[in-house]
Every structure is written in C-alpha cells, then in structure tokens.
XYZ file of C-alpha atoms in Angstrom:
697
model
C 0.000 0.000 0.000
C 1.217 3.482 -0.864
C 2.485 5.462 2.125
C 1.304 8.906 3.164
C 1.959 11.546 0.533
C 1.873 14.569 2.784
C -0.097 17.701 2.121
C 1.111 21.120 1.165
C -0.282 22.633 4.321
C -2.111 20.582 6.894
C -2.322 19.345 10.441
C -1.928 15.677 11.156
C -3.414 14.392 14.411
C -0.983 12.775 16.766
C -1.192 9.103 17.763
C -3.520 9.890 20.663
C -5.975 11.670 18.343
C -5.184 15.216 19.385
C -4.122 17.779 16.852
C -0.540 18.873 17.100
C -0.275 22.569 17.851
C 1.426 24.370 14.997
C 1.679 21.091 13.163
C 1.715 22.670 9.755
C 3.666 20.328 7.467
C 5.431 21.095 4.233
C 6.287 18.289 1.872
C 9.907 18.133 0.783
C 9.970 19.088 -2.886
C 12.439 19.207 -5.734
C 12.319 20.120 -9.402
C 10.710 17.440 -11.569
C 10.635 16.720 -15.326
C 13.372 19.272 -15.947
C 14.074 17.839 -19.414
C 10.610 18.804 -20.643
C 10.942 22.294 -19.198
C 14.157 22.681 -21.214
C 12.298 21.398 -24.301
C 9.528 23.923 -23.701
C 12.016 26.793 -23.406
C 13.809 25.633 -26.567
C 10.448 25.463 -28.329
C 9.745 29.076 -27.368
C 13.108 30.142 -28.790
C 12.228 28.303 -32.019
C 8.815 30.013 -32.027
C 10.485 33.430 -31.853
C 12.858 32.530 -34.700
C 9.975 31.132 -36.744
C 7.885 34.256 -36.152
C 10.787 36.547 -37.070
C 10.918 34.804 -40.454
C 7.233 35.635 -40.937
C 7.705 39.269 -39.917
C 10.625 39.624 -42.359
C 9.055 37.874 -45.356
C 5.320 38.339 -44.899
C 2.909 41.117 -45.798
C -0.696 40.644 -44.567
C -1.958 42.917 -47.369
C -1.224 40.056 -49.780
C -4.088 38.157 -48.178
C -6.538 40.811 -49.401
C -5.200 42.424 -52.568
C -3.958 40.996 -55.845
C -0.884 41.565 -58.029
C -0.710 43.529 -61.259
C 1.149 42.468 -64.403
C 4.379 44.011 -63.031
C 4.269 42.011 -59.802
C 3.239 45.017 -57.698
C 0.794 44.534 -54.855
C -2.358 46.569 -55.329
C -2.563 49.359 -52.765
C 1.219 49.403 -52.172
C 2.376 53.023 -51.985
C 5.998 51.910 -52.343
C 5.404 50.202 -55.691
C 6.499 51.645 -59.036
C 4.333 53.346 -60.014
C 2.837 54.251 -56.633
C -0.418 52.367 -56.099
C -1.640 54.030 -52.934
C -5.432 53.560 -52.659
C -5.457 51.672 -55.998
C -6.594 48.417 -54.409
C -8.821 46.768 -57.035
C -7.376 44.301 -59.513
C -8.748 44.732 -63.051
C -8.065 42.531 -66.082
C -7.553 44.724 -69.150
C -7.959 42.269 -72.014
C -11.402 40.559 -72.025
C -10.275 38.009 -74.611
C -7.459 36.836 -72.343
C -9.976 36.396 -69.528
C -12.178 34.388 -71.900
C -9.244 32.273 -73.085
C -8.270 31.406 -69.501
C -11.745 29.974 -68.905
C -11.908 27.771 -72.002
C -11.661 24.070 -71.252
C -8.207 22.531 -71.837
C -6.717 25.981 -72.463
C -3.050 26.428 -71.553
C -3.569 30.110 -70.771
C -4.072 30.925 -67.078
C -5.847 33.912 -65.601
C -2.740 34.760 -63.546
C -0.975 35.562 -66.852
C -3.724 37.860 -68.144
C -2.692 41.514 -68.164
C -4.020 43.228 -65.037
C -3.594 46.606 -63.350
C -4.726 48.174 -60.084
C -7.576 50.696 -60.081
C -9.514 52.870 -57.642
C -12.902 51.459 -58.720
C -14.292 49.009 -61.245
C -14.992 50.526 -64.683
C -18.456 50.363 -66.234
C -19.398 50.822 -69.918
C -20.645 54.184 -71.136
C -24.304 54.603 -72.070
C -23.597 56.652 -75.204
C -19.967 56.090 -76.221
C -16.967 53.817 -75.642
C -14.956 54.059 -72.429
C -11.300 53.058 -72.267
C -9.032 51.850 -69.490
C -5.406 52.540 -70.295
C -2.198 51.148 -68.837
C -0.194 53.038 -66.209
C 1.045 56.325 -67.765
C 4.717 55.936 -68.750
C 7.079 56.933 -71.533
C 5.580 59.548 -73.827
C 2.328 59.689 -71.862
C 3.022 62.757 -69.731
C 0.391 62.198 -67.057
C 0.751 61.811 -63.323
C -0.956 58.924 -61.572
C -3.405 61.371 -60.005
C -4.326 62.850 -63.394
C -4.680 59.325 -64.779
C -7.133 58.451 -61.988
C -9.052 61.720 -62.427
C -9.468 60.969 -66.151
C -10.995 57.576 -65.245
C -7.815 55.840 -66.488
C -8.463 57.071 -70.074
C -5.801 58.821 -72.170
C -6.826 57.344 -75.534
C -6.967 60.821 -77.110
C -3.218 61.252 -76.463
C -2.226 58.080 -78.311
C -0.276 58.073 -81.529
C -1.821 56.360 -84.591
C 0.407 53.333 -83.953
C -0.791 53.076 -80.346
C -4.412 53.426 -81.424
C -3.985 50.649 -83.934
C -2.461 48.273 -81.337
C -5.255 49.210 -78.915
C -7.825 48.108 -81.510
C -5.948 44.795 -81.645
C -6.352 44.428 -77.845
C -2.608 44.863 -77.408
C -2.783 48.155 -75.484
C -1.886 50.509 -74.097
C -5.638 51.248 -73.967
C -8.385 48.643 -73.732
C -12.146 49.030 -74.284
C -14.670 48.728 -71.446
C -17.225 46.366 -72.976
C -18.398 44.419 -69.932
C -19.704 45.875 -66.662
C -17.767 44.796 -63.576
C -18.314 44.839 -59.827
C -15.935 44.793 -56.890
C -15.876 41.207 -55.630
C -13.317 40.798 -52.850
C -11.109 43.577 -54.306
C -11.129 42.137 -57.822
C -13.279 43.438 -60.672
C -15.640 40.590 -61.524
C -16.822 40.801 -65.137
C -20.561 40.450 -65.712
C -21.152 38.573 -68.977
C -23.610 41.144 -70.287
C -21.774 43.159 -72.929
C -22.928 46.736 -73.467
C -24.521 46.862 -76.935
C -23.661 50.553 -77.379
C -20.009 50.078 -76.391
C -19.719 46.972 -78.520
C -21.210 48.770 -81.544
C -18.744 51.652 -81.166
C -15.890 49.154 -80.868
C -16.937 47.358 -84.050
C -17.368 50.644 -85.934
C -13.786 51.609 -84.981
C -12.517 48.340 -86.476
C -11.662 46.542 -83.243
C -11.012 42.800 -83.202
C -13.739 40.378 -82.246
C -14.493 40.165 -78.507
C -15.959 36.960 -77.105
C -19.213 37.492 -75.198
C -19.623 33.980 -73.789
C -20.475 33.275 -70.112
C -16.966 31.860 -69.770
C -15.652 35.393 -69.262
C -17.775 35.614 -66.107
C -16.968 32.154 -64.787
C -13.214 32.428 -65.306
C -12.744 35.266 -62.809
C -15.387 33.823 -60.500
C -13.563 30.475 -60.420
C -10.305 32.211 -59.514
C -11.892 34.293 -56.764
C -13.587 31.223 -55.270
C -10.563 28.933 -55.336
C -9.689 27.322 -52.013
C -6.435 29.228 -51.662
C -8.198 32.554 -52.305
C -10.911 31.747 -49.756
C -8.297 30.773 -47.154
C -6.450 34.050 -47.736
C -9.661 36.029 -47.291
C -10.470 34.204 -44.070
C -7.032 35.067 -42.713
C -7.436 38.663 -43.884
C -10.765 38.824 -42.024
C -8.873 38.185 -38.791
C -6.598 41.143 -39.419
C -9.478 43.459 -40.352
C -11.629 42.499 -37.356
C -8.966 42.874 -34.650
C -11.078 45.407 -32.659
C -13.875 42.815 -32.550
C -11.448 40.159 -31.309
C -10.179 42.432 -28.537
C -13.667 43.426 -27.355
C -15.593 40.176 -27.880
C -12.732 37.726 -27.455
C -10.935 39.432 -24.580
C -12.753 42.122 -22.633
C -16.309 40.757 -22.742
C -15.493 37.197 -21.541
C -13.338 38.693 -18.776
C -16.296 40.706 -17.527
C -18.780 37.834 -17.881
C -16.470 35.325 -16.166
C -15.943 37.586 -13.141
C -19.723 38.151 -12.923
C -20.294 34.390 -13.058
C -17.798 33.768 -10.235
C -19.410 36.438 -8.072
C -22.839 34.940 -8.706
C -21.519 31.492 -7.768
C -20.260 33.035 -4.542
C -23.550 34.717 -3.600
C -26.324 32.885 -5.535
C -24.984 29.362 -5.702
C -28.375 27.648 -5.385
C -29.820 29.383 -8.439
C -26.725 29.302 -10.675
C -27.156 25.771 -12.121
C -30.713 26.625 -13.217
C -29.655 30.016 -14.584
C -26.728 28.442 -16.443
C -28.818 25.737 -18.129
C -31.584 28.172 -19.138
C -29.151 30.806 -20.390
C -27.189 28.220 -22.377
C -30.292 27.114 -24.280
C -31.252 30.721 -25.066
C -27.756 31.575 -26.271
C -27.275 28.540 -28.507
C -30.657 29.194 -30.152
C -29.656 32.841 -30.706
C -26.297 31.921 -32.259
C -27.997 29.408 -34.564
C -30.485 32.052 -35.694
C -27.615 34.445 -36.480
C -26.070 31.806 -38.733
C -29.431 31.358 -40.455
C -29.623 35.127 -41.009
C -26.151 35.366 -42.521
C -26.763 32.258 -44.622
C -29.812 33.935 -46.162
C -32.342 31.381 -44.916
C -34.062 33.954 -42.678
C -34.617 37.546 -43.819
C -32.566 39.374 -46.445
C -29.300 39.858 -44.584
C -27.167 37.193 -46.277
C -23.496 37.962 -46.786
C -22.523 39.245 -50.222
C -19.099 39.058 -51.857
C -19.737 42.365 -53.643
C -18.098 45.400 -52.035
C -19.750 48.802 -52.334
C -22.848 49.866 -54.215
C -23.941 47.746 -57.160
C -26.879 46.822 -59.341
C -29.346 44.937 -57.094
C -30.074 42.541 -59.963
C -26.470 41.347 -60.008
C -26.017 38.256 -57.835
C -22.568 36.836 -57.154
C -22.180 33.917 -54.764
C -18.990 33.070 -52.923
C -17.793 29.876 -51.326
C -18.093 31.631 -47.947
C -21.882 31.518 -48.192
C -21.807 27.729 -48.583
C -19.536 27.460 -45.544
C -21.973 29.537 -43.484
C -24.858 27.316 -44.527
C -22.920 24.193 -43.590
C -22.158 25.665 -40.151
C -25.829 26.659 -39.778
C -26.851 23.027 -40.354
C -24.216 21.844 -37.863
C -25.388 24.375 -35.277
C -28.977 23.184 -35.739
C -27.925 19.631 -34.877
C -25.879 20.820 -31.873
C -28.784 22.981 -30.696
C -31.246 20.075 -30.756
C -28.837 17.736 -28.947
C -28.011 20.416 -26.356
C -31.645 21.161 -25.560
C -32.473 17.460 -25.177
C -29.414 16.962 -22.958
C -30.423 19.934 -20.806
C -33.846 18.389 -20.285
C -32.244 15.070 -19.352
C -30.020 16.553 -16.608
C -32.744 18.622 -14.924
C -33.203 15.999 -12.228
C -29.463 16.064 -11.467
C -29.166 19.825 -11.078
C -29.798 19.659 -7.318
C -26.723 17.473 -6.980
C -24.713 20.051 -8.941
C -25.973 22.730 -6.569
C -24.567 20.796 -3.624
C -21.122 20.391 -5.138
C -21.019 24.049 -6.223
C -21.742 25.064 -2.632
C -18.460 23.453 -1.634
C -16.615 25.510 -4.256
C -18.472 28.681 -3.198
C -17.356 28.071 0.372
C -13.724 27.829 -0.759
C -13.967 30.991 -2.882
C -15.434 32.830 0.083
C -12.529 31.806 2.316
C -9.648 32.079 -0.182
C -10.747 35.401 -1.672
C -7.694 35.920 -3.875
C -8.906 33.058 -6.084
C -11.440 35.382 -7.723
C -8.835 37.868 -8.935
C -5.936 35.456 -9.525
C -7.035 34.413 -13.090
C -6.412 38.007 -14.210
C -2.662 37.218 -14.113
C -2.716 34.322 -16.637
C -5.371 36.250 -18.581
C -3.001 39.190 -19.054
C -0.150 36.868 -20.059
C -2.348 35.079 -22.603
C -3.654 38.384 -23.982
C -0.102 39.589 -24.704
C 0.820 36.200 -26.158
C -2.216 36.077 -28.473
C -1.551 39.557 -29.857
C 1.963 38.478 -30.795
C 0.854 35.040 -31.993
C -1.992 36.240 -34.252
C 0.190 38.957 -35.787
C 2.931 36.408 -36.495
C 0.355 33.990 -37.955
C -0.893 36.629 -40.424
C 2.677 37.347 -41.542
C 3.491 33.638 -41.888
C 0.389 32.988 -44.006
C 1.496 35.806 -46.343
C 5.221 35.060 -46.384
C 5.434 33.667 -49.920
C 7.677 35.198 -52.565
C 6.405 37.156 -55.562
C 7.807 35.323 -58.612
C 7.188 35.554 -62.327
C 5.137 32.729 -63.766
C 6.720 30.213 -66.088
C 4.450 30.202 -69.110
C 4.698 29.541 -72.825
C 1.629 31.438 -73.974
C 1.718 33.587 -77.091
C 0.485 37.097 -76.371
C 1.684 40.636 -76.995
C 1.230 44.039 -75.314
C 2.442 47.538 -76.108
C 5.374 48.698 -73.969
C 5.149 52.455 -73.367
C 8.786 52.683 -72.280
C 10.200 50.702 -75.214
C 7.641 52.327 -77.601
C 6.868 49.041 -79.310
C 4.793 45.881 -79.012
C 6.503 43.383 -76.732
C 5.690 39.689 -77.024
C 8.272 38.428 -74.520
C 6.900 39.661 -71.193
C 3.476 38.030 -71.271
C 3.791 35.942 -68.116
C 2.224 37.397 -65.009
C 3.248 37.186 -61.366
C 2.002 35.095 -58.469
C 2.923 34.422 -54.851
C 4.918 31.217 -54.501
C 4.700 29.282 -51.227
C 7.517 26.840 -50.558
C 6.951 23.634 -48.514
C 8.946 24.989 -45.573
C 6.347 27.759 -45.166
C 3.654 25.124 -44.609
C 5.894 23.491 -41.984
C 6.464 26.884 -40.339
C 2.705 27.536 -40.221
C 1.982 24.121 -38.680
C 4.799 24.660 -36.165
C 3.294 28.035 -35.257
C -0.196 26.584 -34.809
C 1.125 23.752 -32.649
C 3.138 26.221 -30.566
C 0.080 28.394 -30.010
C -1.954 25.434 -28.801
C 0.843 24.147 -26.551
C 1.365 27.594 -25.018
C -2.375 27.936 -24.374
C -2.519 24.554 -22.657
C 0.604 25.421 -20.655
C -0.809 28.681 -19.268
C -4.146 27.036 -18.474
C -2.297 24.217 -16.709
C -0.222 26.701 -14.703
C -3.397 28.503 -13.629
C -5.064 25.219 -12.659
C -2.054 24.111 -10.644
C -1.944 27.375 -8.682
C -5.673 27.112 -7.903
C -5.262 23.463 -6.870
C -2.410 24.326 -4.504
C -4.423 27.122 -2.906
C -7.510 24.951 -2.406
C -5.406 22.106 -1.034
C -4.072 24.513 1.568
C -7.654 25.354 2.517
C -8.681 21.685 2.764
C -5.718 20.472 4.802
C -6.099 23.376 7.224
C -9.741 22.227 7.744
C -10.943 25.464 6.209
C -10.054 27.275 9.421
C -9.791 31.027 9.297
C -6.158 31.861 9.773
C -3.725 34.422 8.421
C -2.662 31.852 5.825
C -6.075 31.350 4.254
C -7.293 34.655 2.696
C -4.420 35.574 0.344
C -1.181 33.803 1.185
C -2.081 30.335 -0.200
C -2.460 31.728 -3.734
C 0.916 33.439 -3.745
C 2.574 30.511 -1.990
C 1.128 28.189 -4.630
C 2.447 30.457 -7.405
C 5.879 30.355 -5.793
C 5.851 26.534 -5.631
C 4.746 26.365 -9.276
C 7.544 28.590 -10.525
C 10.181 26.973 -8.339
C 9.307 23.268 -8.645
C 6.394 22.408 -10.961
C 6.967 24.051 -14.351
C 8.496 20.825 -15.732
C 5.488 18.570 -14.989
C 3.125 21.271 -16.264
C 5.108 21.573 -19.521
C 4.967 17.790 -19.960
C 1.244 17.583 -19.278
C 0.413 20.372 -21.724
C 2.679 18.750 -24.324
C 0.816 15.432 -24.051
C -2.538 17.137 -24.675
C -1.126 19.123 -27.593
C 0.398 16.038 -29.233
C -2.824 14.041 -28.962
C -4.861 16.913 -30.372
C -2.372 17.391 -33.235
C -2.469 13.693 -34.108
C -6.251 13.785 -34.146
C -6.177 16.852 -36.415
C -3.716 15.203 -38.840
C -5.754 11.984 -39.021
C -8.925 13.993 -39.614
C -7.210 15.914 -42.445
C -6.054 12.644 -44.035
C -9.580 11.231 -43.740
C -11.050 14.277 -45.497
C -8.509 14.101 -48.315
C -9.220 10.401 -48.820
C -12.926 11.152 -48.866
C -12.470 13.875 -51.502
C -10.289 11.531 -53.559
C -12.952 8.816 -53.350
C -10.619 6.287 -51.723
C -12.739 5.647 -48.633
C -15.379 2.949 -48.674
C -18.973 4.095 -49.072
C -20.397 0.902 -47.594
C -21.896 0.603 -44.156
C -18.807 -1.231 -42.872
C -16.512 1.592 -43.948
C -18.781 4.230 -42.432
C -18.986 2.363 -39.128
C -15.204 2.033 -39.006
C -14.765 5.702 -39.807
C -17.151 6.944 -37.126
C -15.793 4.434 -34.594
C -12.212 5.616 -35.108
C -13.270 9.248 -34.702
C -15.174 8.412 -31.521
C -12.206 6.532 -30.093
C -9.850 9.432 -30.776
C -12.219 11.855 -29.073
C -12.517 9.524 -26.067
C -8.726 9.275 -25.819
C -8.453 13.059 -26.007
C -11.120 13.583 -23.325
C -9.536 10.938 -21.059
C -6.075 12.486 -21.323
C -7.430 15.966 -20.573
C -9.265 14.599 -17.533
C -6.205 12.711 -16.298
C -4.062 15.806 -16.843
C -6.381 17.964 -14.764
C -6.257 15.534 -11.858
C -2.504 15.153 -12.322
C -2.062 18.916 -11.923
C -3.941 18.671 -8.629
C -1.656 15.947 -7.315
C 1.387 17.865 -8.569
C 0.232 20.849 -6.523
C -0.440 18.689 -3.450
C 2.508 16.289 -3.539
C 5.141 17.875 -5.773
C 5.551 14.614 -7.718
C 6.498 14.304 -11.385
C 3.750 14.355 -14.011
C 3.468 10.605 -14.616
C 3.719 9.767 -10.923
C 1.051 12.355 -10.101
C -1.160 10.929 -12.876
C -0.763 7.457 -11.421
C -1.688 8.643 -7.907
C -4.694 10.612 -9.132
C -5.985 7.744 -11.265
C -5.620 5.272 -8.390
C -7.456 7.584 -6.000
C -10.311 8.091 -8.458
C -10.656 4.388 -9.292
C -10.711 3.457 -5.609
C -13.479 5.980 -4.937
C -15.287 6.027 -8.263
C -18.670 5.017 -6.851
C -18.370 7.589 -4.118
C -17.388 10.650 -6.133
C -18.194 9.818 -9.750
C -21.735 11.111 -10.083
C -21.010 14.278 -8.098
C -17.962 15.169 -10.154
C -19.577 14.474 -13.527
C -22.665 16.611 -12.896
C -20.540 19.446 -11.525
C -18.315 19.311 -14.620
C -21.359 19.413 -16.908
C -22.686 22.586 -15.272
C -19.262 24.230 -15.433
C -18.909 23.238 -19.086
C -22.284 24.821 -19.834
C -21.126 27.939 -17.995
C -18.032 28.176 -20.211
C -20.236 27.775 -23.262
C -22.507 30.559 -21.999
C -19.549 32.945 -21.844
C -18.151 31.881 -25.234
C -21.575 31.944 -26.937
C -22.162 35.442 -25.564
C -18.827 36.447 -27.112
C -19.954 34.957 -30.440
C -23.275 36.858 -30.354
C -21.603 40.187 -29.640
C -19.088 39.354 -32.378
C -21.965 38.919 -34.831
C -23.455 42.250 -33.747
C -20.173 44.179 -34.104
C -19.411 42.618 -37.480
C -22.882 43.595 -38.677
C -22.048 47.319 -38.544
C -21.353 49.381 -41.652
C -17.592 49.344 -41.035
C -17.362 45.604 -41.686
C -20.155 45.273 -44.241
C -19.708 47.914 -46.918
C -16.716 50.066 -46.116
C -12.973 49.628 -46.689
C -12.686 46.989 -43.933
C -15.457 44.773 -45.319
C -14.908 41.173 -44.301
C -15.687 38.267 -46.592
C -17.591 36.338 -43.922
C -18.227 36.638 -40.179
C -17.552 32.907 -39.810
C -13.879 32.860 -38.786
C -13.863 36.045 -36.633
C -16.928 34.777 -34.756
C -15.353 31.344 -34.255
C -12.176 32.990 -32.925
C -14.264 35.163 -30.575
C -15.948 31.964 -29.381
C -12.593 30.187 -28.917
C -10.984 33.119 -27.097
C -14.080 33.478 -24.927
C -13.864 29.791 -24.057
C -10.166 30.066 -23.148
C -10.817 33.096 -20.915
C -13.790 31.339 -19.301
C -11.604 28.262 -18.726
C -9.067 30.381 -16.839
C -11.717 31.828 -14.527
C -13.956 28.770 -14.236
C -10.896 26.749 -13.282
C -11.272 28.407 -9.881
C -14.541 26.537 -9.338
C -13.618 23.461 -11.369
C -10.272 22.899 -9.700
C -11.734 23.740 -6.283
C -14.250 20.905 -6.633
C -11.742 18.412 -8.053
C -9.019 19.343 -5.554
C -11.301 18.990 -2.569
C -12.626 15.652 -3.834
C -9.135 14.274 -4.518
C -7.905 15.623 -1.180
C -10.862 13.882 0.439
C -9.886 10.596 -1.241
C -6.266 10.991 -0.191
C -7.338 11.970 3.319
C -9.488 8.841 3.566
C -6.703 6.560 2.369
C -4.119 8.015 4.730
C -6.456 7.640 7.723
C -7.845 4.141 7.169
C -10.956 5.214 5.295
C -11.924 8.052 7.631
C -11.380 11.560 6.298
C -9.979 13.677 9.100
C -9.988 17.035 7.346
C -13.162 16.920 5.224
C -15.624 19.796 5.831
C -19.187 18.699 6.757
C -20.607 20.217 3.578
C -18.434 17.918 1.478
C -19.469 14.826 3.451
C -23.094 15.786 2.979
C -22.588 16.240 -0.739
C -20.914 12.852 -1.095
C -23.815 11.280 0.771
C -21.778 9.624 3.513
C -24.215 9.746 6.406
C -21.960 7.899 8.866
C -19.156 10.401 8.324
C -21.643 13.238 8.621
C -22.886 11.991 12.004
C -19.323 11.539 13.264
C -18.304 15.064 12.300
C -21.506 16.564 13.689
C -20.888 14.852 17.050
C-alpha cells in the first residue's frame, strides 16, 4: 500500500488523536521533469525565430489584394508606379480572360494583363470608355491625373498606339463588360454593353468573345480554395477590434460576474446556467441562419460597395456559413435534449457548487488570480496572431513560367513586346507550410501550458484550505495563492510543460488523421459501404474519447502535482488510483458538476460569439474599406478566445471541486478510510451519512 503523501499545508493528528499545535507540514519538494521544461524553453526560442521569419518575409496585405502584371501589390504606396489607394485588380484584355476559362486551355488567368484601379470601370451609355495602362514613356500624365481621367488617355495616343489598342494589345483597352468589386477584384458580368460593342466594331476593333466563360473564369479564380483561405485570414486582421472586445474584454467581464454569482447565488446558478445556455445557442444558430440567407434578407454578399441589385454573385463563404448553420442546428437540438435530461441532477450540482463557493469565500484571492494568466495570454495572443498573419502571407512574388503567345504595347520601349506576357504570383515553398503548422502547434501548446499553470496554482491554494480544515487563519485569505504560485515557478513548471505537451500532441495527431480522412474522402478512396462508415465513425469516436480521457487525467494530475510535488506521470498514477478506488463515491457528483461548469463556459463563449456577430454587422465591416468576406472565422475565434478566458476563470470553481474531492480521497486513504480534514458540507454532498454523524458529534 502506498504510504502517506503529505499535504502542502495541513495538520496531522498525533497518535492519541489530538491535533498537534502548529503542526503545519510542508512536503519536501524538488524540481521534476526538468528535461521537458528545457524542451519547452527551446520550443519558445524556435517560435520566436519562426515568427521573425514571418515578420521579415510576410505582408498581410497580400491576403486581401492581388498583383498587377508588373508584380506590384495593389494598394502598395511603395510600388512603381505608386499604387496608394489603388486596391482593385482589373483585367484589361477581355479576350485573355475568356481564353483562360476555355476548357483545356493552356492560358491561365494569372498571366492575363491586369492593373490596379480605384474602382471598377463600367461601360458608357452613349460612347466607348477606355481603361489605359499606367502612364509611362511619352504619356506625360501623373498617376493622379490618370485616376481623375478615369484611367483614359486614348486621345493622347499616336496612330500606332491606337492601332495596337484596336488589336487588344494596349496601351488602352475598351470597357465592354460591366464589372463589380468582388473581394477587391473586378468581376466581369457577362452582359456586354450593346452601345459600347457597336462603337468598338465601328472603330474596327477585333472580335471580342461574349460567352459566359468570361464571367466564370474570374469567378472560379476568386472562389478557389487558396483565395478563400487568404480572405479568411485577412478577415482576422481586419476584425482585430472585434477580437479584442468580444474575445478578450467581454469574456473577462462575464467570467468575473459568473464567479461572483456562484459566490452569492450558488443555489440558483445551475438553473440560470442551463436556461441561459439554451437561449444563447438558439440565438447563435439564428444568427447563422440570417447570414446564410435562410431567414430575412441579410445574407453575406461578396460584392463590395454599391452595385446593381439585380447582379447576384455567390462566394464559397456563403456555402460554408450554410454548412455551419446546419451543424449548429444539430448541436442545438442535442443540447436542448441533454439539458432536459439533466434537470433531475441539477440539485446534486448545486450541492457540489456550494463546496466551491465556500472555498472561494474563504480564499478570496482566487477570484482575482485568473487576471494574471489572462493578461499573459492576452499579450501572447496579440503576438501570436500577428505572427500567424505574416506567416500565411510570407510567400515570394515570382514571375510565372508560361509559354503562352500574347503581346502588349510597352510604353517605355515604344513598341509591341511579345516576350513579357507571363504574369506574377505568390509562390509558397513547402517549408512555409511546416512553419505555419509549427506556429499553430506552438500556439496550442502555449495555451494549454498557461491554463495548466493557472489550474495548478488554484489546486495548490484549495489544497491549503482543505488540509487546514478550512479554518480562518492568516494563511487562508491571500497567502495560499501566492505561496502556490511560488511553488509552481520553483518546482512544478516541468510537470506542467509535460502535461500540456501530451494534450497538444494528442490533439495534433487527431487533427492530422482527420485531415487525411477528409482528403481520402475527396479523392474517393474511402469505402462508401456501411462497414466503412462504421469504421470511420468508430475511429473518430475513439480518438475523441482518448483526447477527453487524457485531458481529464491531466487535470487531476495537476492537482496531485500541486499537493505532492511529484512528477507528471507519478502524479497521474496517484490521481488515477485515487479516483478508481473511490469512483462510486465521487463519480456522479464530479460528472454533474463538470457538466454545469462546461455549460457555464459555453454561456460565456456563446455570448462572445453573439456580440461578435453584432459588431461585425455594422457598416464598417459590411460595406466600407474593412469589409470582411464572412463573419464565420472572426466569430469562431471570438468563441474560442471566450472559451479560453472562461476556462481560466472557471478553473477556480472546477479545480476547487476536483481538488477537494481528490484531497478527500487521499485523506481517507491516509487515515484508514476516515477523512480527518473533510468539511461537513463535502461529506453531505458525497452522501456519507456515517461520516456526517461523526463530524456533527
């Protein structure tokens, strides 16, 4: 049988049953799992180096704006010529756009001649409009004058230039098709202006294809997976005020309010939490239905700015929103049914929350302690998100390798040039993908590490309260929290780094396997039979169970690390043995308490998501310069950040319950099945009437 472990702070009764005066004990500790702490520090150094590469090579504006035929980024004031405020990519030659959309064509849209404009040109109602190349050479116009003339200097062209323009070789090109601003690219509408086309034909211009392909070619490029991913990442950068307010400040406020309500209205909180959760998840689902266009007329539109209401352009983002709306409907139904099923157990949750409320009332610093890890995480996330945006945009601008036959007039060389037809694109090397994955893994590991540190400090503080019998003493109000922080920094950072690494590795493996499964499904390799589907769903369920089990074991391991100062694996073994030996005694109480706390975290995170929807629905993010492509990713990040913040604060209650229960189990084992330090409220909650009578006497 395992010997006594020793508490952080406690009073053991002497052999005659009397409590030793001043018998506060302190377990002898030493640093554990130092190797993994060194690995964690080395990983942070690698994260800084990796992020510095992103800051040096990346430019988040690439996620939003396109490149012109010279390789300049639209909107770049340092480009030559200066493109400040010229943010819209426009394809000059409509026949090249058509050719890129023809089936089996070798010509790609990225090689079509494009420039950056202030707004998308539209055909004239009584004449022929022109869009001319950047003014260079003999065209003595400034960029400002060029913009003020609506990009038209056709009247200044020499006869040779006019002839090449009629051949669609520039420097001026006719505006035959209307276009609209779709995600900062001018999307052609395959409805040629009859008046403009008639003027073009009367001037002797070459034939211009009017097929629907000219519409679909640009639309296909804008809706490619890589373009959608770039827009999603750009949405994060544009909506940073929403992330700060709804992902940082709001959950902080709501979490503190929830803790205070647990302290003063503990009996009503389980009922309030369940009811509020159902209201919030229904509200979030309705918001997704609104943005998906299934309710009302507020669906997201890829078109930026004012446009013809009869023009409808659909983006891939709308399909994603509709898929999430369907998923949220399923989650909403399951959540409501589950809430109904646990109504009868809520009274038990109220009892276990009373124990936590008692601890919070005695160890008052627990309420404000989570602000410390919250501030650390806030600084970390600002750095991490900024580095992520730079890494996602850290490709190199290179000239395409093409063998297409096309010509364009060169204003500097004063002749038609058929050698420089290839356009430019952003090339991403494989090591960038590795750097991005490394950055994502590092962000998740750091998050788990800070949450684990917070949980360990709370566990050490609550253990001090339990082993001192909850007596009011100078050590109870504030000192246990700071003493626990000191023990964490001095002894326990290694085990915490190891525990957070285990969770991160399991989650990463699950993510990789899920990605492989999706790719196999898209490729049609997976079996469509019932046996294949059962195997697929079973494997996913097993991975989720493993993940949940490891997270649960880790949480209890952090408690035993705080109490005993053991290494991570030894603490996990002790915690698991204690739980298995007392599973019938504590199982139902712990599970119901965890469910209510989980619903509380979801209430905070869902509130963050709702306020995120409301802020993103303002004019600034819908029609102005900072228009986002979809509220999906910013809202999901607000939800995730809200959940992380809620986890930091709710860990006060969660770890209080788990620490007291594990301390009770350890107390019982060390004293032959009779808990010497358990408060009466805990005995009552666990339903041990004999213990209750003994303590009452």
